[in-house]
Amino acid sequence: DQDPPMPSGTILSCDLPESSDFGWYSCEINAEFGLNGEYLVCIYSTNGTGTDNLYEINTESGETSTGFSCPVVDADECTSLGTGNPFIKIKQAEYSKKLRGAIDFSAWSTGIEYIEDLGAVGSTLAELNVIANPVSTVCPGAECIVELKFIANNSGEFTLSDVVIQSSIAGVGKTSRVFYDLESASELIASVGGVPIPANATIEIPLSIFNLTAPKPALSSTNQGYIEVTFNGKEANASFSVGGVALSPSTAAGMAAETRTALNALSSATGDTRLALKILGKDGDITAALSELGNISTDSDTQAARDRIKALRDNLPKEVMFGSSIRDFQLIEPGDITPDIAPESEKESVYFMQEKAQVKVSASSFTIKNFAGATARYALIKKEITAKSPMAKVDIYEVIDKSVADASSDIMFEQAPDSVVKADPIVKWFQPELSTGAKIEKNYVVRSEFDVGIDKVKTIIVPSSEEGIPACEGEDCGAEEASCGDKICTSILEDSVTCPEDCTSKTPWGTIIAIIIVALLLFVYVGFYRGKYSLWHMLKRKKPFAAPAELESVKDFIRSSREKKMDDSVIKTKLLEKGWKDSQVKFAFGEMDWEKKVKAAEKPAQDTSPVKEYIQTALSRGLSKEKILTNLTEKGWDREIVERELKLK
């Protein structure tokens, strides 16, 4: 007898064929979930009588006493047989993954909380919370996959050991120690755009969002198409047709359609394309052509209509194609300040004035193709000038190298310059005021078969000669402005001979008074002062060197040692070791320090902000300090200043 009683209930089943003949018969049971337990298979007959052994079953092929003869009626147990044949064949299940060792539970797809909580991390649990009657809640059908959800109330790691899952369904007990990593994805759309979808909702989805490409039909024909959508057991379908009619570009209607399409695309262009067309004056031509195109009748294909469209569009742009582009911040060098921009006496001050503004420059090449098929290559130059400090009454010069344009007439400006300084070309605009942070743009187009280098177009800011009136040019410059007797000595046109009223030199009282004060101080110093560093004291004091050559020898040693980055204390020690006295060493150091101070006093203070900005920009672009030092010294900057800013000293 068996204990417990014979299992009952059905999870999976198959129908064995009914036959009165003895023989081998079979049916298959396919399970999509794991089966485990002592009593897995039950034979049940709905039409048998008595205690006939309708079927024998055997659960283990290697044993001879595991067969059972199951009664049909009047009993609830199967009788064990002494021998039997293995009639049940079991195929191993196929799984994509198997839980072996450590696993990241955060990567699991969490389902219904069959296991609700593992409690505190690190605790040992004897029993897990489970949902009662999981068949009705988790497994609504005959097949079932139970999902386990592990939850931690705080951060940490799960360690699972000796995990057993037990369940009882319809009186049948199940036990399993085997778990599998489950990957599942819901086929249901729960929300659209964050808005929950209620049950039985209808959603309309336009086909345009799928970016479908229909087969290209033959001209003047129609292709039929069919589309079918299947989702979550639901199905929808629709048919569609795609037709195409081509207009020959040689007909009036075809020419008009081609022209309108191209011009509409250009008229709605943005960015550099729009700016280039505007500077070239093509935007107005395009608008006028589109308007005129509407007045041409293309209902009948006449030669007159075709000729009219051809004359209208031949010289208009059909395509604008941009190529390479270069963008950078402008760097002005002293050599860029030519006599055409500022006289030699003002060159240095004009050079340092460039630090009051930042100029961003870009040069973009582009090609225009017209309807006649001809192409022309251009370059779009854009300048964005940003004031770093306030400026008033300045002239903005644009110096364009002859490799870019032969003359100013070859350049199309967005804003016409106030004057042409030189046709070579140099132009300028007057700017009455620029506040800190203010930006202005100077854009223009040049005809160029080659890419334009941004170092070939320079923007230079110069103090204006007049309040908005450009400096006069030509041989008769200023002839009407020089007026004798206006108390202004007009340079070149007036002097002490031609206009003594305005140009006769006056007594320089300020200079005379300054000379008298200096003379008095010198007299007091020489005649009365007898303290340290007085003339009398210095004449009386003996120098520690017997001859000037000895002093120069020590100074040369100090100078060469300093160039080798040797510390002064080390230099002093070496001089003492060579036999020089301490007083001689101190005197030589003092002489050199005094010469350095005198040299610094004689040299006017120089604004080093251009050096600092160049160094910062060059370092950000990966230039070495040695290369930066070479570049700046070649540009005329003092080596000592550059080394100091580079922290090389």
XYZ file of C-alpha atoms in Angstrom:
649
model
C 0.000 0.000 0.000
C 1.002 3.574 -0.594
C 1.136 6.401 1.860
C -0.017 9.092 1.143
C -3.063 8.035 -0.913
C -3.024 8.121 -4.665
C -2.722 11.704 -6.004
C -5.625 13.181 -7.872
C -6.261 16.241 -9.962
C -5.011 17.264 -13.377
C -2.394 19.822 -14.372
C -1.327 18.283 -17.680
C -2.925 15.328 -19.453
C -3.003 13.368 -22.654
C -5.435 10.780 -24.021
C -4.133 7.229 -24.480
C -5.782 5.357 -27.349
C -8.524 2.876 -26.406
C -7.828 -0.625 -27.771
C -8.861 -4.177 -26.900
C -5.578 -5.587 -28.138
C -2.478 -5.910 -26.026
C 0.329 -3.732 -27.329
C 2.387 -0.544 -27.035
C 0.419 2.687 -27.110
C 1.488 6.205 -26.261
C 0.561 9.858 -25.920
C 2.728 12.900 -25.156
C 2.609 15.453 -22.375
C 4.599 18.639 -23.047
C 5.277 20.794 -19.984
C 6.494 24.386 -20.257
C 7.370 24.414 -16.582
C 9.272 22.170 -14.222
C 7.713 18.995 -12.733
C 8.990 17.557 -9.473
C 7.593 15.167 -6.865
C 7.013 11.566 -5.886
C 3.727 10.997 -7.719
C 3.804 12.598 -11.130
C 1.730 10.374 -13.424
C -1.712 8.939 -12.892
C -3.627 6.570 -15.179
C -7.366 7.134 -15.252
C -9.999 5.298 -17.281
C -13.495 6.580 -17.851
C -14.961 3.380 -19.332
C -13.170 0.421 -17.737
C -14.834 -2.226 -15.493
C -13.687 -4.476 -12.710
C -10.053 -4.672 -11.760
C -8.625 -5.094 -15.221
C -5.065 -3.926 -15.603
C -5.692 -1.596 -18.470
C -2.237 -0.042 -18.286
C 0.963 -0.671 -16.481
C 3.291 2.195 -15.618
C 6.903 2.228 -14.543
C 8.707 5.332 -13.249
C 12.303 4.097 -13.181
C 13.884 2.122 -15.961
C 16.667 0.786 -13.757
C 14.331 -0.842 -11.219
C 12.083 -3.920 -11.516
C 9.717 -3.328 -8.600
C 8.415 0.159 -9.360
C 5.573 -0.800 -11.670
C 1.942 -0.341 -10.638
C -1.339 -1.865 -11.768
C -4.075 0.727 -11.321
C -7.677 -0.410 -10.712
C -10.575 1.122 -12.535
C -13.316 1.018 -9.883
C -13.967 -0.067 -6.280
C -10.504 0.977 -5.076
C -8.432 4.138 -4.659
C -4.929 2.724 -4.719
C -2.637 1.193 -7.309
C -1.180 -2.250 -6.661
C 2.586 -2.615 -6.774
C 3.884 -5.100 -9.326
C 6.868 -7.311 -8.951
C 8.135 -6.510 -12.394
C 7.271 -4.075 -15.056
C 8.496 -2.351 -18.142
C 9.377 1.365 -18.394
C 6.540 2.868 -20.329
C 7.235 6.537 -19.457
C 9.891 8.487 -21.336
C 10.944 11.893 -19.958
C 12.855 14.501 -21.991
C 14.953 17.080 -20.142
C 13.503 20.569 -20.189
C 15.230 23.321 -22.168
C 16.023 26.586 -20.344
C 17.882 29.664 -21.515
C 19.614 30.206 -18.163
C 20.132 28.328 -14.945
C 20.789 29.923 -11.575
C 24.251 28.757 -10.561
C 26.119 30.660 -7.870
C 25.972 34.441 -7.425
C 23.657 36.529 -9.613
C 22.617 40.182 -9.789
C 18.979 40.140 -8.768
C 18.545 43.756 -9.909
C 18.818 42.438 -13.474
C 15.869 40.086 -12.992
C 12.495 40.946 -14.477
C 10.305 41.178 -11.401
C 6.850 39.736 -11.609
C 4.099 38.986 -9.144
C 5.465 38.958 -5.644
C 5.322 35.240 -5.023
C 8.032 35.787 -2.437
C 7.268 39.159 -0.935
C 10.172 39.851 1.397
C 13.426 38.256 2.448
C 13.555 40.445 5.541
C 16.756 42.077 6.733
C 19.874 41.340 4.722
C 22.060 38.755 6.399
C 19.313 37.028 8.369
C 18.624 33.304 8.179
C 15.037 32.536 7.282
C 13.333 29.279 8.027
C 10.172 30.162 6.145
C 9.254 32.643 3.426
C 6.026 34.541 3.048
C 4.027 33.225 0.112
C 0.758 34.038 -1.540
C -2.010 31.654 -0.655
C -3.400 29.543 -3.472
C -0.930 30.691 -6.156
C -2.753 28.699 -8.848
C -5.709 31.051 -8.911
C -3.643 34.242 -8.617
C -0.429 33.422 -10.436
C -1.454 30.616 -12.750
C -4.901 31.300 -14.176
C -4.480 28.600 -16.817
C -3.391 24.996 -16.896
C 0.250 25.960 -17.376
C 2.207 27.896 -14.813
C 5.512 29.648 -14.350
C 5.924 30.997 -10.837
C 8.000 34.158 -10.596
C 9.934 34.866 -7.400
C 10.628 38.454 -6.393
C 13.372 39.168 -3.866
C 13.218 42.509 -2.042
C 15.752 44.137 0.275
C 14.726 46.911 2.632
C 18.235 48.358 2.603
C 21.389 48.183 0.504
C 23.435 45.007 0.554
C 23.871 41.639 -1.127
C 21.643 38.569 -1.128
C 23.150 35.234 -0.213
C 20.797 32.315 -0.845
C 21.545 28.820 0.419
C 19.464 25.679 0.823
C 16.433 27.337 -0.767
C 13.394 25.108 -1.181
C 10.066 26.016 -2.710
C 7.066 23.954 -1.701
C 3.485 24.262 -2.842
C 0.263 22.357 -2.708
C -2.159 22.493 -5.606
C -5.394 20.515 -5.452
C -3.951 18.271 -2.819
C -0.788 17.543 -4.763
C 2.380 18.553 -2.945
C 5.295 19.938 -4.941
C 8.882 20.544 -3.871
C 11.707 22.113 -5.879
C 15.291 23.153 -5.222
C 16.008 24.207 -8.806
C 15.610 27.848 -9.878
C 16.064 29.540 -13.202
C 16.802 33.118 -14.177
C 13.639 34.416 -15.796
C 13.582 36.954 -18.585
C 10.130 38.243 -19.396
C 8.715 41.255 -21.195
C 5.155 42.463 -21.108
C 3.399 42.741 -24.446
C 0.880 45.176 -23.019
C 1.056 48.948 -23.460
C 0.362 50.320 -19.994
C 0.641 54.009 -20.807
C 1.306 56.421 -23.648
C 3.194 59.612 -22.865
C 2.822 58.940 -19.148
C -0.993 58.697 -19.424
C -2.394 55.337 -18.202
C -4.505 53.421 -20.708
C -7.840 52.135 -19.354
C -9.207 48.719 -20.222
C -10.740 48.291 -23.687
C -9.236 51.563 -24.879
C -8.937 52.371 -28.582
C -5.692 53.958 -29.745
C -5.229 55.460 -33.189
C -1.601 55.442 -34.354
C -0.826 57.282 -37.620
C 1.266 55.254 -40.051
C 3.501 58.274 -40.652
C 5.388 57.691 -37.389
C 6.712 54.356 -38.713
C 8.561 56.030 -41.620
C 7.346 53.411 -44.081
C 8.861 53.340 -47.562
C 6.489 52.266 -50.285
C 7.753 50.673 -53.523
C 8.418 53.295 -56.172
C 5.738 52.974 -58.835
C 6.318 53.225 -62.528
C 5.443 56.589 -64.011
C 1.747 57.166 -64.630
C 0.845 53.954 -62.786
C -0.323 52.838 -59.354
C 1.067 50.163 -57.043
C -1.208 48.414 -54.561
C 0.058 47.736 -51.056
C -1.163 45.875 -47.986
C -0.202 46.450 -44.374
C -0.974 44.197 -41.429
C -0.394 44.895 -37.740
C -0.484 42.179 -35.078
C -0.147 42.973 -31.397
C -0.997 41.031 -28.244
C -3.328 38.710 -30.066
C -5.104 41.528 -31.875
C -4.859 42.065 -35.602
C -5.613 44.933 -37.966
C -4.953 45.412 -41.661
C -5.449 47.933 -44.418
C -4.693 48.326 -48.094
C -3.209 51.371 -49.805
C -2.117 52.531 -53.213
C 0.889 54.551 -54.355
C 0.764 56.428 -57.615
C 3.153 58.744 -59.411
C 2.924 61.113 -62.297
C 6.145 62.697 -63.558
C 6.348 65.966 -65.401
C 8.938 66.114 -68.119
C 11.437 68.910 -67.316
C 11.346 69.872 -70.994
C 7.694 70.914 -70.839
C 6.553 74.291 -69.564
C 4.724 72.689 -66.647
C 7.762 70.564 -65.796
C 10.112 73.553 -65.965
C 7.804 75.594 -63.756
C 7.506 72.780 -61.185
C 11.275 72.243 -61.092
C 11.931 75.978 -60.736
C 9.328 76.472 -58.021
C 10.627 73.518 -55.966
C 14.248 74.711 -56.055
C 13.449 78.377 -55.358
C 11.070 77.542 -52.509
C 13.821 75.458 -50.880
C 16.271 78.378 -51.127
C 13.771 80.974 -49.914
C 13.119 78.921 -46.765
C 16.823 78.228 -46.121
C 18.357 79.270 -42.806
C 21.808 79.919 -41.338
C 24.790 80.528 -43.614
C 22.831 79.724 -46.790
C 20.294 82.443 -46.073
C 23.029 84.946 -45.113
C 25.068 84.246 -48.263
C 22.033 84.685 -50.538
C 21.158 87.930 -48.752
C 24.672 89.394 -49.142
C 24.758 88.397 -52.824
C 21.356 90.020 -53.322
C 19.830 86.760 -54.522
C 17.075 86.614 -51.905
C 15.159 89.440 -53.551
C 15.673 87.893 -56.989
C 14.262 84.575 -55.757
C 11.167 86.227 -54.255
C 10.544 88.193 -57.455
C 11.021 85.079 -59.625
C 8.513 83.058 -57.587
C 5.997 85.856 -57.970
C 6.619 86.124 -61.712
C 6.401 82.351 -62.093
C 2.794 82.486 -60.945
C 1.967 84.787 -63.851
C 3.192 82.322 -66.479
C 0.484 80.031 -67.809
C 1.621 76.426 -68.218
C -1.760 74.941 -69.121
C -0.560 74.503 -72.667
C 3.006 73.554 -73.476
C 4.018 76.460 -75.705
C 7.489 77.523 -76.769
C 6.750 81.038 -75.558
C 6.047 79.768 -72.029
C 9.215 77.664 -72.021
C 11.336 80.587 -73.244
C 9.852 82.884 -70.631
C 10.610 80.442 -67.799
C 14.126 79.845 -69.135
C 14.884 83.571 -69.264
C 13.481 83.996 -65.774
C 15.507 81.268 -64.088
C 18.773 80.761 -66.020
C 20.823 83.162 -63.878
C 19.094 82.288 -60.620
C 20.690 79.911 -58.085
C 19.344 76.388 -58.157
C 21.554 74.917 -55.425
C 23.814 76.331 -52.702
C 26.347 73.783 -51.445
C 28.589 74.634 -48.469
C 31.961 72.930 -48.107
C 34.807 73.409 -45.642
C 34.584 75.880 -42.772
C 37.218 77.330 -40.408
C 36.443 79.131 -37.133
C 38.820 80.709 -34.632
C 39.588 83.818 -32.606
C 41.617 86.485 -34.377
C 45.210 87.154 -33.337
C 46.662 90.522 -34.371
C 50.433 90.944 -34.695
C 52.387 94.236 -34.579
C 53.168 93.875 -38.285
C 49.433 94.010 -39.093
C 49.338 97.700 -38.076
C 50.455 99.242 -41.380
C 50.853 102.973 -42.204
C 47.508 102.769 -44.035
C 45.897 102.181 -40.640
C 47.986 104.226 -38.202
C 51.189 106.324 -38.368
C 54.367 104.841 -36.929
C 54.110 107.020 -33.812
C 50.702 105.511 -32.964
C 51.424 101.939 -34.039
C 52.143 100.628 -30.538
C 49.076 102.223 -28.923
C 46.832 100.927 -31.729
C 48.308 97.452 -31.309
C 47.502 97.376 -27.594
C 44.026 98.748 -28.262
C 43.136 95.423 -29.926
C 42.942 93.921 -26.427
C 39.750 95.889 -25.843
C 37.820 93.588 -28.171
C 37.598 89.916 -29.062
C 37.062 89.071 -32.724
C 35.654 85.669 -33.680
C 36.169 84.919 -37.368
C 34.849 82.156 -39.613
C 35.489 81.429 -43.280
C 33.188 79.006 -45.123
C 33.502 78.029 -48.774
C 30.372 77.410 -50.829
C 29.367 76.791 -54.441
C 26.314 78.130 -56.254
C 24.915 76.240 -59.231
C 22.377 78.043 -61.408
C 19.618 76.627 -63.602
C 21.812 76.943 -66.691
C 24.293 74.512 -65.097
C 27.091 77.024 -64.436
C 28.818 76.997 -61.045
C 30.646 79.690 -59.075
C 32.700 79.302 -55.908
C 32.593 81.811 -53.058
C 33.707 82.279 -49.465
C 31.495 83.633 -46.681
C 33.506 85.624 -44.110
C 31.815 86.339 -40.779
C 33.268 88.571 -38.053
C 31.749 88.818 -34.579
C 33.309 91.662 -32.571
C 32.714 91.629 -28.794
C 33.832 94.598 -26.695
C 35.838 93.548 -23.623
C 35.875 97.133 -22.328
C 33.922 100.253 -23.349
C 35.043 102.118 -26.471
C 33.815 105.324 -28.101
C 34.363 106.839 -31.539
C 36.417 104.126 -33.176
C 37.056 103.091 -36.764
C 36.788 99.375 -37.542
C 39.226 98.518 -40.331
C 38.905 95.363 -42.415
C 42.195 94.437 -44.083
C 41.749 91.801 -46.806
C 44.765 90.152 -48.382
C 45.086 90.336 -52.168
C 45.118 86.536 -52.282
C 41.484 86.733 -51.155
C 40.303 89.652 -53.314
C 42.154 91.863 -55.801
C 40.092 94.953 -55.036
C 37.295 96.145 -52.774
C 34.925 96.019 -55.756
C 35.269 92.208 -55.733
C 33.728 92.026 -52.247
C 30.000 91.997 -51.396
C 29.361 93.384 -47.895
C 26.258 92.819 -45.778
C 26.742 96.371 -44.471
C 28.492 98.694 -46.915
C 31.659 100.230 -45.418
C 31.695 103.947 -44.640
C 34.778 104.416 -46.784
C 37.370 102.587 -48.854
C 40.771 103.360 -47.348
C 42.637 101.548 -50.077
C 41.381 99.602 -53.069
C 43.990 96.922 -52.356
C 41.576 96.345 -50.352
C 41.207 98.082 -46.958
C 37.795 99.388 -45.836
C 36.472 100.811 -42.590
C 33.299 101.508 -40.639
C 32.802 104.197 -38.002
C 31.431 102.956 -34.655
C 30.263 105.743 -32.302
C 30.160 103.569 -29.193
C 30.667 100.024 -27.908
C 29.756 99.129 -24.336
C 31.330 96.202 -22.494
C 29.876 92.927 -23.789
C 28.292 94.565 -26.845
C 28.534 92.592 -30.093
C 28.523 93.714 -33.716
C 28.912 91.667 -36.892
C 30.721 92.428 -40.121
C 29.939 89.834 -42.802
C 30.880 89.707 -46.468
C 31.253 87.357 -49.442
C 34.208 87.106 -51.824
C 34.511 85.220 -55.087
C 37.270 82.678 -54.471
C 38.270 79.422 -56.116
C 40.260 78.432 -53.015
C 39.543 78.085 -49.325
C 40.115 81.387 -47.528
C 42.471 81.316 -44.545
C 41.236 83.309 -41.567
C 44.720 84.807 -41.176
C 44.201 86.581 -44.508
C 41.348 88.788 -43.244
C 42.125 91.028 -40.259
C 39.837 93.314 -38.257
C 41.650 96.210 -36.546
C 40.089 98.808 -34.238
C 41.568 102.323 -34.316
C 40.571 105.572 -32.544
C 38.519 107.582 -35.025
C 39.999 110.758 -36.527
C 36.683 112.584 -36.227
C 33.324 112.054 -34.543
C 31.840 109.875 -37.196
C 33.460 111.742 -40.109
C 35.916 109.491 -41.949
C 39.465 110.769 -42.330
C 39.740 112.696 -45.596
C 41.596 111.163 -48.496
C 43.249 112.450 -51.684
C 45.592 115.258 -52.653
C 43.228 118.089 -51.592
C 42.620 116.552 -48.154
C 41.878 119.290 -45.627
C 42.295 122.223 -48.057
C 39.028 123.758 -46.932
C 39.482 122.820 -43.241
C 42.675 124.856 -42.641
C 41.720 128.380 -41.607
C 44.387 130.825 -40.418
C 43.237 132.623 -37.305
C 41.134 129.784 -35.858
C 43.787 129.304 -33.138
C 44.494 125.798 -34.483
C 47.822 125.110 -36.150
C 46.774 122.647 -38.872
C 49.672 120.265 -39.451
C 51.315 120.425 -42.906
C 48.930 123.124 -44.188
C 49.946 125.764 -41.619
C 53.233 126.664 -39.898
C 54.923 129.663 -38.238
C 55.653 131.182 -41.677
C 52.286 130.690 -43.465
C 50.156 131.363 -40.375
C 52.100 132.921 -37.488
C 48.828 133.705 -35.689
C 48.095 130.009 -35.119
C 51.564 128.455 -35.237
C 53.936 130.914 -33.480
C 55.566 129.051 -30.630
C 54.534 130.186 -27.172
C 56.753 130.310 -24.076
C 56.698 126.829 -22.455
C 56.323 128.011 -18.869
C 55.530 124.551 -17.570
C 58.781 123.141 -18.917
C 60.810 126.084 -17.608
C 59.380 125.738 -14.080
C 60.111 121.983 -14.044
C 63.754 122.599 -15.028
C 64.170 125.197 -12.259
C 62.820 122.777 -9.605
C 65.160 119.983 -10.728
C 68.133 122.383 -10.668
C 67.336 123.491 -7.100
C 67.110 119.898 -5.880
C 70.425 119.054 -7.525
C 72.054 122.097 -5.915
C 70.838 121.107 -2.423
C 72.011 117.505 -2.935
C 75.505 118.441 -4.101
C 76.104 121.391 -1.810
C 74.571 120.421 1.508
C 73.758 116.677 1.757
C 76.503 114.619 3.452
C 74.687 111.409 4.355
C 74.973 107.924 2.921
C 74.845 107.820 -0.881
C 75.693 111.526 -1.009
C 77.928 112.656 -3.823
C 80.692 113.421 -1.316
C 80.311 109.982 0.318
C 80.400 108.098 -2.979
C 83.414 110.033 -4.211
C 85.259 109.278 -0.975
C 84.297 105.590 -0.857
C 86.795 103.147 -2.227
C 85.618 100.449 -4.600
C 86.555 96.878 -3.515
C 88.026 96.093 -6.967
C 91.462 97.278 -8.011
C 90.431 97.542 -11.664
C 87.094 97.726 -13.567
C 88.042 94.541 -15.458
C 87.901 92.542 -12.205
C 84.371 93.800 -11.506
C 83.242 92.932 -15.031
C 84.751 89.438 -14.672
C 82.711 88.747 -11.520
C 79.563 90.218 -13.094
C 80.019 88.012 -16.189
C 80.267 84.950 -13.944
C 77.078 85.944 -12.079
C 75.258 86.636 -15.347
C 76.195 83.302 -16.975
C 75.365 81.371 -13.781
C 71.923 82.971 -13.591
C 71.267 82.005 -17.206
C 71.949 78.408 -16.134
C 69.170 78.777 -13.495
C 71.700 78.707 -10.658
C 70.572 80.162 -7.323
C 72.316 83.369 -6.111
C 73.428 81.685 -2.870
C 75.203 78.966 -4.868
C 76.818 81.589 -7.123
C 78.083 83.493 -4.068
C 79.598 80.301 -2.567
C 81.415 79.485 -5.813
C 82.837 83.030 -6.044
C 84.136 82.829 -2.464
C 85.695 79.452 -3.277
C 87.460 81.066 -6.236
C 89.133 83.540 -3.833
C 86.966 86.627 -4.221
C 86.252 88.567 -1.019
C 82.806 88.805 0.472
C 82.768 92.600 -0.010
C 83.660 92.167 -3.689
C 80.887 89.596 -4.248
C 78.289 91.803 -2.522
C 79.434 94.827 -4.538
C 79.131 92.929 -7.839
C 75.625 91.666 -6.985
C 74.635 95.211 -5.982
C 75.948 96.634 -9.245
C 73.943 94.138 -11.285
C 70.754 94.727 -9.304
C 71.176 98.494 -9.742
C 71.685 98.124 -13.489
C 68.552 96.002 -13.697
C 66.502 98.652 -11.858
C 67.830 101.421 -14.081
C 67.015 99.407 -17.193
C 63.492 98.712 -15.942
C 62.984 102.393 -15.109
C 64.134 103.456 -18.559
C 61.814 100.985 -20.271
C 58.143 102.104 -20.294
C 55.623 99.760 -18.713
C 54.192 97.411 -21.297
C 50.734 95.881 -21.312
C 51.339 92.125 -21.235
C 47.687 91.094 -21.448
C 48.069 90.076 -25.145
C 50.897 87.745 -24.115
C 48.800 86.230 -21.326
C 45.810 85.643 -23.611
C 47.965 84.155 -26.375
C 49.666 81.814 -23.888
C 46.318 80.686 -22.450
C 44.869 79.997 -25.914
C 48.014 78.260 -27.182
C 48.312 76.002 -24.113
C 44.639 74.978 -24.454
C 45.404 73.874 -28.028
C 48.373 71.751 -27.021
C 51.302 73.997 -28.012
C 54.460 73.453 -25.984
C 55.927 76.268 -23.894
C 59.059 76.265 -26.057
C 56.963 76.761 -29.220
C 54.977 79.565 -27.556
C 58.226 81.263 -26.472
C 59.573 81.090 -30.028
C 56.348 82.433 -31.570
C 56.064 85.418 -29.225
C 59.721 86.427 -29.396
C 59.531 86.291 -33.200
C 56.530 88.627 -32.984
C 58.719 91.152 -31.150
C 57.903 90.467 -27.498
C 60.691 90.714 -24.924
C 61.993 87.251 -24.080
C 62.131 88.009 -20.360
C 58.442 89.054 -20.330
C 57.387 85.900 -22.161
C 59.461 83.654 -19.882
C 57.947 85.314 -16.822
C 54.385 84.804 -18.071
C 55.202 81.201 -18.983
C 56.632 80.713 -15.469
C 59.952 79.662 -16.992
C 61.804 81.946 -14.564
